PDB file of C-alpha atoms and ligand atoms in Angstrom:
ATOM      1  CA  MET A   1      -5.889   9.030  15.921  1.00 78.00           C
ATOM      2  CA  ARG A   2      -5.305   6.950  12.804  1.00 93.00           C
ATOM      3  CA  LYS A   3      -1.842   5.796  11.890  1.00 95.00           C
ATOM      4  CA  HIS A   4       0.432   7.716   9.532  1.00 97.00           C
ATOM      5  CA  ILE A   5       2.237   5.258   7.281  1.00 98.00           C
ATOM      6  CA  VAL A   6       4.894   5.596   4.600  1.00 98.00           C
ATOM      7  CA  ALA A   7       5.558   2.352   2.727  1.00 98.00           C
ATOM      8  CA  GLY A   8       8.249   1.867   0.108  1.00 98.00           C
ATOM      9  CA  ASN A   9       7.445  -0.473  -2.776  1.00 98.00           C
ATOM     10  CA  TRP A  10      10.748  -1.544  -4.277  1.00 98.00           C
ATOM     11  CA  LYS A  11       8.970  -3.506  -7.041  1.00 98.00           C
ATOM     12  CA  MET A  12      11.320  -5.792  -9.037  1.00 98.00           C
ATOM     13  CA  ASN A  13      14.385  -3.704  -8.259  1.00 98.00           C
ATOM     14  CA  THR A  14      17.612  -4.362  -6.324  1.00 98.00           C
ATOM     15  CA  THR A  15      19.657  -7.515  -6.066  1.00 98.00           C
ATOM     16  CA  LEU A  16      19.734  -9.054  -2.597  1.00 98.00           C
ATOM     17  CA  GLN A  17      23.010  -7.223  -1.841  1.00 98.00           C
ATOM     18  CA  LYS A  18      21.719  -3.839  -3.073  1.00 98.00           C
ATOM     19  CA  GLY A  19      18.457  -4.357  -1.228  1.00 98.00           C
ATOM     20  CA  LEU A  20      20.269  -5.029   2.029  1.00 98.00           C
ATOM     21  CA  GLU A  21      22.371  -1.905   1.517  1.00 98.00           C
ATOM     22  CA  LEU A  22      19.214   0.145   0.958  1.00 98.00           C
ATOM     23  CA  ALA A  23      17.475  -1.333   3.998  1.00 98.00           C
ATOM     24  CA  LYS A  24      20.548  -0.688   6.174  1.00 98.00           C
ATOM     25  CA  ASN A  25      20.700   2.880   4.951  1.00 98.00           C
ATOM     26  CA  VAL A  26      17.034   3.524   5.786  1.00 98.00           C
ATOM     27  CA  ASN A  27      17.438   1.717   9.096  1.00 97.00           C
ATOM     28  CA  THR A  28      20.247   4.012  10.240  1.00 96.00           C
ATOM     29  CA  GLN A  29      18.165   7.101   9.442  1.00 95.00           C
ATOM     30  CA  ILE A  30      15.007   5.998  11.242  1.00 92.00           C
ATOM     31  CA  SER A  31      14.693   7.552  14.625  1.00 81.00           C
ATOM     32  CA  GLY A  32      11.403   6.113  15.802  1.00 71.00           C
ATOM     33  CA  ASN A  33       9.191   8.995  14.728  1.00 68.00           C
ATOM     34  CA  ASP A  34       5.402   9.058  14.747  1.00 87.00           C
ATOM     35  CA  VAL A  35       5.193   7.598  11.254  1.00 95.00           C
ATOM     36  CA  ILE A  36       5.050   3.861  10.631  1.00 97.00           C
ATOM     37  CA  VAL A  37       7.681   3.128   7.996  1.00 98.00           C
ATOM     38  CA  VAL A  38       7.401  -0.061   5.936  1.00 98.00           C
ATOM     39  CA  LEU A  39       9.854  -1.525   3.424  1.00 98.00           C
ATOM     40  CA  CYS A  40       8.141  -3.744   0.845  1.00 99.00           C
ATOM     41  CA  SER A  41      11.034  -5.636  -0.676  1.00 98.00           C
ATOM     42  CA  PRO A  42      11.041  -8.460  -3.230  1.00 98.00           C
ATOM     43  CA  PHE A  43      10.096 -11.820  -1.665  1.00 98.00           C
ATOM     44  CA  ILE A  44      13.603 -13.255  -1.696  1.00 98.00           C
ATOM     45  CA  HIS A  45      14.983 -10.306   0.306  1.00 98.00           C
ATOM     46  CA  LEU A  46      12.451 -10.505   3.113  1.00 98.00           C
ATOM     47  CA  SER A  47      14.124 -12.834   5.578  1.00 98.00           C
ATOM     48  CA  GLU A  48      17.539 -11.186   5.157  1.00 98.00           C
ATOM     49  CA  VAL A  49      16.150  -7.649   5.503  1.00 98.00           C
ATOM     50  CA  SER A  50      14.221  -8.839   8.526  1.00 98.00           C
ATOM     51  CA  LYS A  51      17.487  -9.711  10.298  1.00 98.00           C
ATOM     52  CA  ILE A  52      19.084  -6.294   9.924  1.00 97.00           C
ATOM     53  CA  ILE A  53      16.298  -3.809  10.656  1.00 97.00           C
ATOM     54  CA  ASN A  54      15.311  -2.373  14.000  1.00 93.00           C
ATOM     55  CA  LYS A  55      11.845  -3.872  14.279  1.00 92.00           C
ATOM     56  CA  ASP A  56      10.737  -1.265  16.797  1.00 90.00           C
ATOM     57  CA  ALA A  57      11.102   1.445  14.183  1.00 91.00           C
ATOM     58  CA  LEU A  58      10.888  -0.200  10.779  1.00 97.00           C
ATOM     59  CA  PHE A  59       8.411  -2.722   9.394  1.00 98.00           C
ATOM     60  CA  LEU A  60       8.710  -5.194   6.591  1.00 98.00           C
ATOM     61  CA  GLY A  61       6.179  -6.006   3.880  1.00 98.00           C
ATOM     62  CA  ALA A  62       5.794  -8.114   0.741  1.00 99.00           C
ATOM     63  CA  GLN A  63       4.474  -6.808  -2.580  1.00 98.00           C
ATOM     64  CA  ASN A  64       1.999  -9.604  -3.252  1.00 98.00           C
ATOM     65  CA  CYS A  65       0.879 -12.970  -1.919  1.00 98.00           C
ATOM     66  CA  ALA A  66      -0.707 -16.075  -3.384  1.00 98.00           C
ATOM     67  CA  ASP A  67      -4.464 -16.523  -3.521  1.00 98.00           C
ATOM     68  CA  LYS A  68      -4.012 -20.087  -2.227  1.00 98.00           C
ATOM     69  CA  GLU A  69      -3.081 -21.174   1.254  1.00 98.00           C
ATOM     70  CA  ASN A  70      -0.454 -23.808   0.293  1.00 98.00           C
ATOM     71  CA  GLY A  71       0.119 -26.745  -2.043  1.00 98.00           C
ATOM     72  CA  ALA A  72       1.074 -27.424  -5.654  1.00 98.00           C
ATOM     73  CA  TYR A  73       1.238 -23.852  -6.964  1.00 98.00           C
ATOM     74  CA  THR A  74       4.727 -23.641  -8.441  1.00 98.00           C
ATOM     75  CA  GLY A  75       6.404 -20.293  -8.021  1.00 98.00           C
ATOM     76  CA  GLU A  76       3.810 -18.825  -5.688  1.00 98.00           C
ATOM     77  CA  VAL A  77       4.490 -17.393  -2.226  1.00 98.00           C
ATOM     78  CA  SER A  78       1.861 -17.784   0.469  1.00 98.00           C
ATOM     79  CA  ALA A  79       0.781 -15.422   3.214  1.00 98.00           C
ATOM     80  CA  ALA A  80       2.071 -17.927   5.795  1.00 98.00           C
ATOM     81  CA  MET A  81       5.519 -17.918   4.160  1.00 98.00           C
ATOM     82  CA  ILE A  82       5.617 -14.131   4.170  1.00 98.00           C
ATOM     83  CA  LYS A  83       4.617 -14.009   7.813  1.00 98.00           C
ATOM     84  CA  SER A  84       7.351 -16.518   8.686  1.00 98.00           C
ATOM     85  CA  THR A  85      10.054 -14.106   7.441  1.00 98.00           C
ATOM     86  CA  GLY A  86       9.123 -11.501  10.027  1.00 98.00           C
ATOM     87  CA  ALA A  87       7.092  -9.362   7.625  1.00 98.00           C
ATOM     88  CA  SER A  88       3.898  -7.805   8.870  1.00 98.00           C
ATOM     89  CA  TYR A  89       2.472  -6.050   5.790  1.00 98.00           C
ATOM     90  CA  VAL A  90       1.574  -7.116   2.260  1.00 99.00           C
ATOM     91  CA  ILE A  91       0.599  -4.984  -0.728  1.00 99.00           C
ATOM     92  CA  ILE A  92      -2.479  -6.448  -2.434  1.00 98.00           C
ATOM     93  CA  GLY A  93      -3.985  -5.301  -5.717  1.00 98.00           C
ATOM     94  CA  HIS A  94      -1.230  -3.016  -6.943  1.00 98.00           C
ATOM     95  CA  SER A  95      -2.247  -1.701 -10.365  1.00 98.00           C
ATOM     96  CA  GLU A  96       0.718  -3.519 -11.936  1.00 98.00           C
ATOM     97  CA  ARG A  97      -0.636  -6.822 -10.588  1.00 98.00           C
ATOM     98  CA  ARG A  98      -4.096  -5.955 -11.850  1.00 98.00           C
ATOM     99  CA  ALA A  99      -2.871  -4.858 -15.303  1.00 98.00           C
ATOM    100  CA  TYR A 100      -0.032  -7.302 -16.074  1.00 98.00           C
ATOM    101  CA  TYR A 101      -1.082 -10.398 -14.147  1.00 98.00           C
ATOM    102  CA  GLY A 102      -4.844 -10.265 -14.582  1.00 98.00           C
ATOM    103  CA  GLU A 103      -5.632  -9.982 -10.883  1.00 98.00           C
ATOM    104  CA  THR A 104      -9.348  -9.386 -10.566  1.00 98.00           C
ATOM    105  CA  ASN A 105     -11.193  -7.993  -7.574  1.00 97.00           C
ATOM    106  CA  GLU A 106     -12.395 -11.536  -6.873  1.00 98.00           C
ATOM    107  CA  ILE A 107      -8.831 -12.897  -6.704  1.00 98.00           C
ATOM    108  CA  LEU A 108      -7.787  -9.932  -4.590  1.00 98.00           C
ATOM    109  CA  ALA A 109     -10.628 -10.528  -2.142  1.00 98.00           C
ATOM    110  CA  THR A 110      -9.221 -14.032  -1.526  1.00 98.00           C
ATOM    111  CA  LYS A 111      -5.723 -12.639  -1.022  1.00 98.00           C
ATOM    112  CA  VAL A 112      -6.982 -10.086   1.485  1.00 98.00           C
ATOM    113  CA  LYS A 113      -8.658 -12.816   3.527  1.00 98.00           C
ATOM    114  CA  LEU A 114      -5.542 -15.012   3.502  1.00 98.00           C
ATOM    115  CA  ALA A 115      -3.360 -12.070   4.528  1.00 98.00           C
ATOM    116  CA  LEU A 116      -5.659 -11.338   7.458  1.00 98.00           C
ATOM    117  CA  GLN A 117      -5.782 -15.009   8.401  1.00 98.00           C
ATOM    118  CA  TYR A 118      -1.981 -15.008   8.700  1.00 98.00           C
ATOM    119  CA  GLU A 119      -1.895 -11.699  10.572  1.00 98.00           C
ATOM    120  CA  LEU A 120      -0.447  -9.634   7.791  1.00 98.00           C
ATOM    121  CA  THR A 121      -1.764  -6.102   7.316  1.00 98.00           C
ATOM    122  CA  PRO A 122      -3.017  -5.749   3.738  1.00 98.00           C
ATOM    123  CA  ILE A 123      -2.181  -2.512   1.954  1.00 99.00           C
ATOM    124  CA  PHE A 124      -5.052  -2.703  -0.500  1.00 98.00           C
ATOM    125  CA  CYS A 125      -4.448  -0.654  -3.667  1.00 98.00           C
ATOM    126  CA  ILE A 126      -7.176   1.011  -5.686  1.00 98.00           C
ATOM    127  CA  GLY A 127      -7.146   3.655  -8.390  1.00 98.00           C
ATOM    128  CA  GLU A 128      -8.421   4.645 -11.791  1.00 98.00           C
ATOM    129  CA  VAL A 129      -6.701   4.834 -15.182  1.00 97.00           C
ATOM    130  CA  LEU A 130      -6.601   8.135 -17.058  1.00 96.00           C
ATOM    131  CA  GLU A 131      -9.479   7.281 -19.412  1.00 97.00           C
ATOM    132  CA  GLU A 132     -11.703   6.557 -16.433  1.00 98.00           C
ATOM    133  CA  ARG A 133     -10.885   9.911 -14.844  1.00 97.00           C
ATOM    134  CA  GLU A 134     -11.440  11.730 -18.112  1.00 96.00           C
ATOM    135  CA  ALA A 135     -14.817  10.014 -18.450  1.00 97.00           C
ATOM    136  CA  GLU A 136     -15.577  11.133 -14.851  1.00 97.00           C
ATOM    137  CA  GLU A 137     -15.912   7.501 -13.815  1.00 98.00           C
ATOM    138  CA  HIS A 138     -13.061   7.592 -11.291  1.00 98.00           C
ATOM    139  CA  PHE A 139     -15.210   7.690  -8.154  1.00 98.00           C
ATOM    140  CA  ASN A 140     -17.301   4.742  -9.341  1.00 98.00           C
ATOM    141  CA  VAL A 141     -14.220   2.743 -10.330  1.00 98.00           C
ATOM    142  CA  VAL A 142     -12.662   3.136  -6.909  1.00 98.00           C
ATOM    143  CA  LYS A 143     -15.900   2.350  -5.083  1.00 98.00           C
ATOM    144  CA  THR A 144     -16.309  -0.849  -7.130  1.00 98.00           C
ATOM    145  CA  GLN A 145     -12.738  -1.894  -6.321  1.00 98.00           C
ATOM    146  CA  LEU A 146     -13.520  -1.391  -2.627  1.00 98.00           C
ATOM    147  CA  ASN A 147     -16.877  -3.176  -2.804  1.00 98.00           C
ATOM    148  CA  GLU A 148     -15.550  -6.187  -4.684  1.00 98.00           C
ATOM    149  CA  GLY A 149     -12.031  -6.478  -3.247  1.00 98.00           C
ATOM    150  CA  LEU A 150     -12.948  -6.055   0.403  1.00 98.00           C
ATOM    151  CA  VAL A 151     -15.979  -8.288   0.743  1.00 95.00           C
ATOM    152  CA  ASP A 152     -17.478 -10.175   3.675  1.00 93.00           C
ATOM    153  CA  LEU A 153     -15.130  -8.691   6.224  1.00 97.00           C
ATOM    154  CA  SER A 154     -16.073  -8.304   9.837  1.00 97.00           C
ATOM    155  CA  ASP A 155     -15.715  -4.832  11.338  1.00 97.00           C
ATOM    156  CA  GLU A 156     -12.721  -6.128  13.254  1.00 98.00           C
ATOM    157  CA  ASN A 157     -11.005  -7.365  10.102  1.00 98.00           C
ATOM    158  CA  PHE A 158     -11.851  -4.276   8.057  1.00 98.00           C
ATOM    159  CA  SER A 159     -10.274  -2.085  10.703  1.00 98.00           C
ATOM    160  CA  LYS A 160      -6.947  -3.904  10.137  1.00 98.00           C
ATOM    161  CA  ILE A 161      -6.793  -2.861   6.471  1.00 98.00           C
ATOM    162  CA  VAL A 162      -4.771  -0.002   5.015  1.00 98.00           C
ATOM    163  CA  ILE A 163      -6.006   1.507   1.747  1.00 98.00           C
ATOM    164  CA  ALA A 164      -3.658   2.978  -0.856  1.00 98.00           C
ATOM    165  CA  TYR A 165      -5.271   5.252  -3.416  1.00 98.00           C
ATOM    166  CA  GLU A 166      -2.983   5.207  -6.441  1.00 98.00           C
ATOM    167  CA  PRO A 167      -4.263   6.887  -9.584  1.00 98.00           C
ATOM    168  CA  VAL A 168      -2.710   4.689 -12.272  1.00 97.00           C
ATOM    169  CA  TRP A 169      -1.881   7.724 -14.434  1.00 97.00           C
ATOM    170  CA  ALA A 170       0.377   8.990 -11.649  1.00 96.00           C
ATOM    171  CA  ILE A 171       2.356   5.786 -10.988  1.00 95.00           C
ATOM    172  CA  GLY A 172       5.910   6.051 -12.232  1.00 91.00           C
ATOM    173  CA  THR A 173       4.969   8.851 -14.623  1.00 93.00           C
ATOM    174  CA  GLY A 174       6.256  11.855 -12.699  1.00 90.00           C
ATOM    175  CA  LYS A 175       2.711  13.211 -12.883  1.00 92.00           C
ATOM    176  CA  THR A 176       1.416  13.530  -9.314  1.00 93.00           C
ATOM    177  CA  ALA A 177      -2.214  14.067  -8.360  1.00 95.00           C
ATOM    178  CA  THR A 178      -2.649  17.581  -7.006  1.00 97.00           C
ATOM    179  CA  PRO A 179      -3.190  17.814  -3.248  1.00 97.00           C
ATOM    180  CA  ASP A 180      -6.826  18.760  -3.998  1.00 98.00           C
ATOM    181  CA  GLN A 181      -7.354  15.759  -6.281  1.00 98.00           C
ATOM    182  CA  ALA A 182      -5.865  13.466  -3.630  1.00 98.00           C
ATOM    183  CA  GLN A 183      -7.945  14.955  -0.807  1.00 98.00           C
ATOM    184  CA  GLU A 184     -11.132  14.807  -2.892  1.00 98.00           C
ATOM    185  CA  MET A 185     -10.697  11.101  -3.615  1.00 98.00           C
ATOM    186  CA  HIS A 186      -9.526  10.201  -0.105  1.00 98.00           C
ATOM    187  CA  LYS A 187     -12.627  11.860   1.344  1.00 98.00           C
ATOM    188  CA  ILE A 188     -14.844   9.957  -1.108  1.00 98.00           C
ATOM    189  CA  ILE A 189     -13.144   6.713  -0.043  1.00 98.00           C
ATOM    190  CA  ARG A 190     -13.533   7.495   3.665  1.00 98.00           C
ATOM    191  CA  ASP A 191     -17.203   8.404   3.210  1.00 98.00           C
ATOM    192  CA  HIS A 192     -17.755   5.194   1.274  1.00 98.00           C
ATOM    193  CA  ILE A 193     -16.180   3.170   4.079  1.00 98.00           C
ATOM    194  CA  ALA A 194     -18.402   5.026   6.564  1.00 98.00           C
ATOM    195  CA  ASP A 195     -21.483   4.041   4.563  1.00 97.00           C
ATOM    196  CA  SER A 196     -20.531   0.355   4.790  1.00 95.00           C
ATOM    197  CA  TYR A 197     -18.726   0.068   8.134  1.00 96.00           C
ATOM    198  CA  GLY A 198     -19.721   3.174  10.060  1.00 97.00           C
ATOM    199  CA  GLN A 199     -18.047   6.465  10.881  1.00 97.00           C
ATOM    200  CA  LYS A 200     -15.813   5.126  13.655  1.00 97.00           C
ATOM    201  CA  ILE A 201     -14.121   2.524  11.439  1.00 98.00           C
ATOM    202  CA  ALA A 202     -13.860   5.006   8.554  1.00 98.00           C
ATOM    203  CA  GLU A 203     -12.169   7.551  10.816  1.00 98.00           C
ATOM    204  CA  GLY A 204      -9.682   4.912  11.947  1.00 98.00           C
ATOM    205  CA  THR A 205      -8.739   3.693   8.459  1.00 98.00           C
ATOM    206  CA  SER A 206      -5.377   4.866   7.127  1.00 98.00           C
ATOM    207  CA  ILE A 207      -5.657   5.905   3.474  1.00 98.00           C
ATOM    208  CA  LEU A 208      -2.307   6.369   1.723  1.00 98.00           C
ATOM    209  CA  TYR A 209      -1.632   8.224  -1.508  1.00 98.00           C
ATOM    210  CA  GLY A 210       0.617   6.709  -4.171  1.00 98.00           C
ATOM    211  CA  GLY A 211       1.801   8.043  -7.511  1.00 97.00           C
ATOM    212  CA  SER A 212       5.059   9.921  -8.163  1.00 96.00           C
ATOM    213  CA  CYS A 213       5.308  11.059  -4.561  1.00 97.00           C
ATOM    214  CA  LYS A 214       8.692  12.610  -3.769  1.00 97.00           C
ATOM    215  CA  PRO A 215      10.245  14.784  -1.037  1.00 97.00           C
ATOM    216  CA  SER A 216       9.263  17.966  -2.900  1.00 97.00           C
ATOM    217  CA  ASN A 217       5.526  17.191  -3.064  1.00 97.00           C
ATOM    218  CA  ALA A 218       4.990  14.893  -0.060  1.00 98.00           C
ATOM    219  CA  GLY A 219       4.487  17.747   2.422  1.00 97.00           C
ATOM    220  CA  ASP A 220       1.659  19.309   0.378  1.00 98.00           C
ATOM    221  CA  LEU A 221      -0.037  15.936  -0.108  1.00 98.00           C
ATOM    222  CA  PHE A 222       0.272  14.904   3.548  1.00 97.00           C
ATOM    223  CA  THR A 223      -1.203  18.132   4.955  1.00 97.00           C
ATOM    224  CA  ASN A 224      -4.608  17.068   3.618  1.00 98.00           C
ATOM    225  CA  PRO A 225      -6.876  15.844   6.411  1.00 98.00           C
ATOM    226  CA  ASP A 226      -7.722  12.544   4.697  1.00 98.00           C
ATOM    227  CA  VAL A 227      -4.236  11.694   3.387  1.00 98.00           C
ATOM    228  CA  ASP A 228      -2.589   9.507   6.020  1.00 98.00           C
ATOM    229  CA  GLY A 229       0.673   8.742   4.286  1.00 98.00           C
ATOM    230  CA  GLY A 230       2.102   7.380   1.085  1.00 98.00           C
ATOM    231  CA  LEU A 231       2.919   4.275  -0.904  1.00 98.00           C
ATOM    232  CA  ILE A 232       6.175   5.160  -2.592  1.00 98.00           C
ATOM    233  CA  GLY A 233       7.646   3.455  -5.663  1.00 98.00           C
ATOM    234  CA  GLY A 234      10.597   5.085  -7.426  1.00 97.00           C
ATOM    235  CA  ALA A 235      11.600   7.386  -4.577  1.00 98.00           C
ATOM    236  CA  SER A 236      11.818   4.459  -2.141  1.00 98.00           C
ATOM    237  CA  LEU A 237      14.883   3.150  -3.986  1.00 98.00           C
ATOM    238  CA  ASN A 238      16.965   6.008  -2.654  1.00 98.00           C
ATOM    239  CA  ALA A 239      17.232   6.165   1.139  1.00 98.00           C
ATOM    240  CA  GLU A 240      17.612   9.965   1.255  1.00 97.00           C
ATOM    241  CA  ASP A 241      14.575  10.565  -0.961  1.00 98.00           C
ATOM    242  CA  PHE A 242      12.544   8.006   0.950  1.00 98.00           C
ATOM    243  CA  MET A 243      13.471   9.560   4.296  1.00 97.00           C
ATOM    244  CA  GLY A 244      12.689  12.987   2.846  1.00 97.00           C
ATOM    245  CA  ILE A 245       9.134  11.714   2.333  1.00 97.00           C
ATOM    246  CA  VAL A 246       8.949  10.078   5.767  1.00 97.00           C
ATOM    247  CA  THR A 247       9.985  13.312   7.455  1.00 95.00           C
ATOM    248  CA  ALA A 248       7.540  15.376   5.384  1.00 93.00           C
ATOM    249  CA  PHE A 249       4.833  14.742   8.000  1.00 83.00           C
TER     250      PHE A 249
HETATM  251  C1  LIG B 301       3.724   2.548  -6.778  1.00 57.71           C
HETATM  252  O1  LIG B 301       4.065   1.801  -7.671  1.00 57.71           O
HETATM  253  O2  LIG B 301       3.057   2.126  -5.825  1.00 57.71           O
HETATM  254  C2  LIG B 301       4.116   3.955  -6.884  1.00 57.71           C
HETATM  255  C3  LIG B 301       3.469   4.825  -6.177  1.00 57.71           C
HETATM  256  O3  LIG B 301       5.132   4.240  -7.758  1.00 57.71           O
HETATM  257  P1  LIG B 301       5.820   5.671  -7.999  1.00 57.71           P
HETATM  258  O4  LIG B 301       6.019   6.307  -6.636  1.00 57.71           O
HETATM  259  O5  LIG B 301       7.101   5.371  -8.676  1.00 57.71           O
HETATM  260  O6  LIG B 301       4.873   6.462  -8.830  1.00 57.71           O
END
């Protein structure tokens, strides 16, 4: 049985105080269900959030990590630093990092390896922009992101990775992929993983959907056989909405 995961990506939202309030609110509503729930807060919140959550029921993640191990890289935050806060997940390759900060698949491949080296679970994001879908290139785009971002990984390391399929046209737009569109792509991704790493690893890989997921559509998305959870942006900033998604399984 692969893991069901709902991860909240707070992005660059919440002051430290507001973030702690949000984390406390989610923490009180978590009752140790079958879903792994992850809060991906801004870097500076991590160690404080880590102190107040029940770590048996709630996990902590960062939204990015450096592509260098340590050293003179002003302003960067390494995988080792993230791990030292008590976090266990890190989002890598979010479309906003790719689009606004020029993160290429090559850079992301380095980040994935560093995350694994420091025992963080990468949530590796892939997804096409609208023009690519309209040109019917979306399957190829996603396969290339997988091929180039997740390179030279042993079977053991690949099986530690979580994939998040996030069609860029659905992120923060209110326009969600239909359950059929999500299932179609998730199946393509799983089959592609099976071609490279075998059926057993593909069947064990959690593939999350992200893009305007909310309590009202989460249930329909999550009933698909290849949709194993969600990466949630906007709706993760409200504890009730976020928990509405968590309990949609
Ligand atoms: C995201 O940024 O990962 C995301 C899915 O955002 P939203 O839920 O706001 O579309």
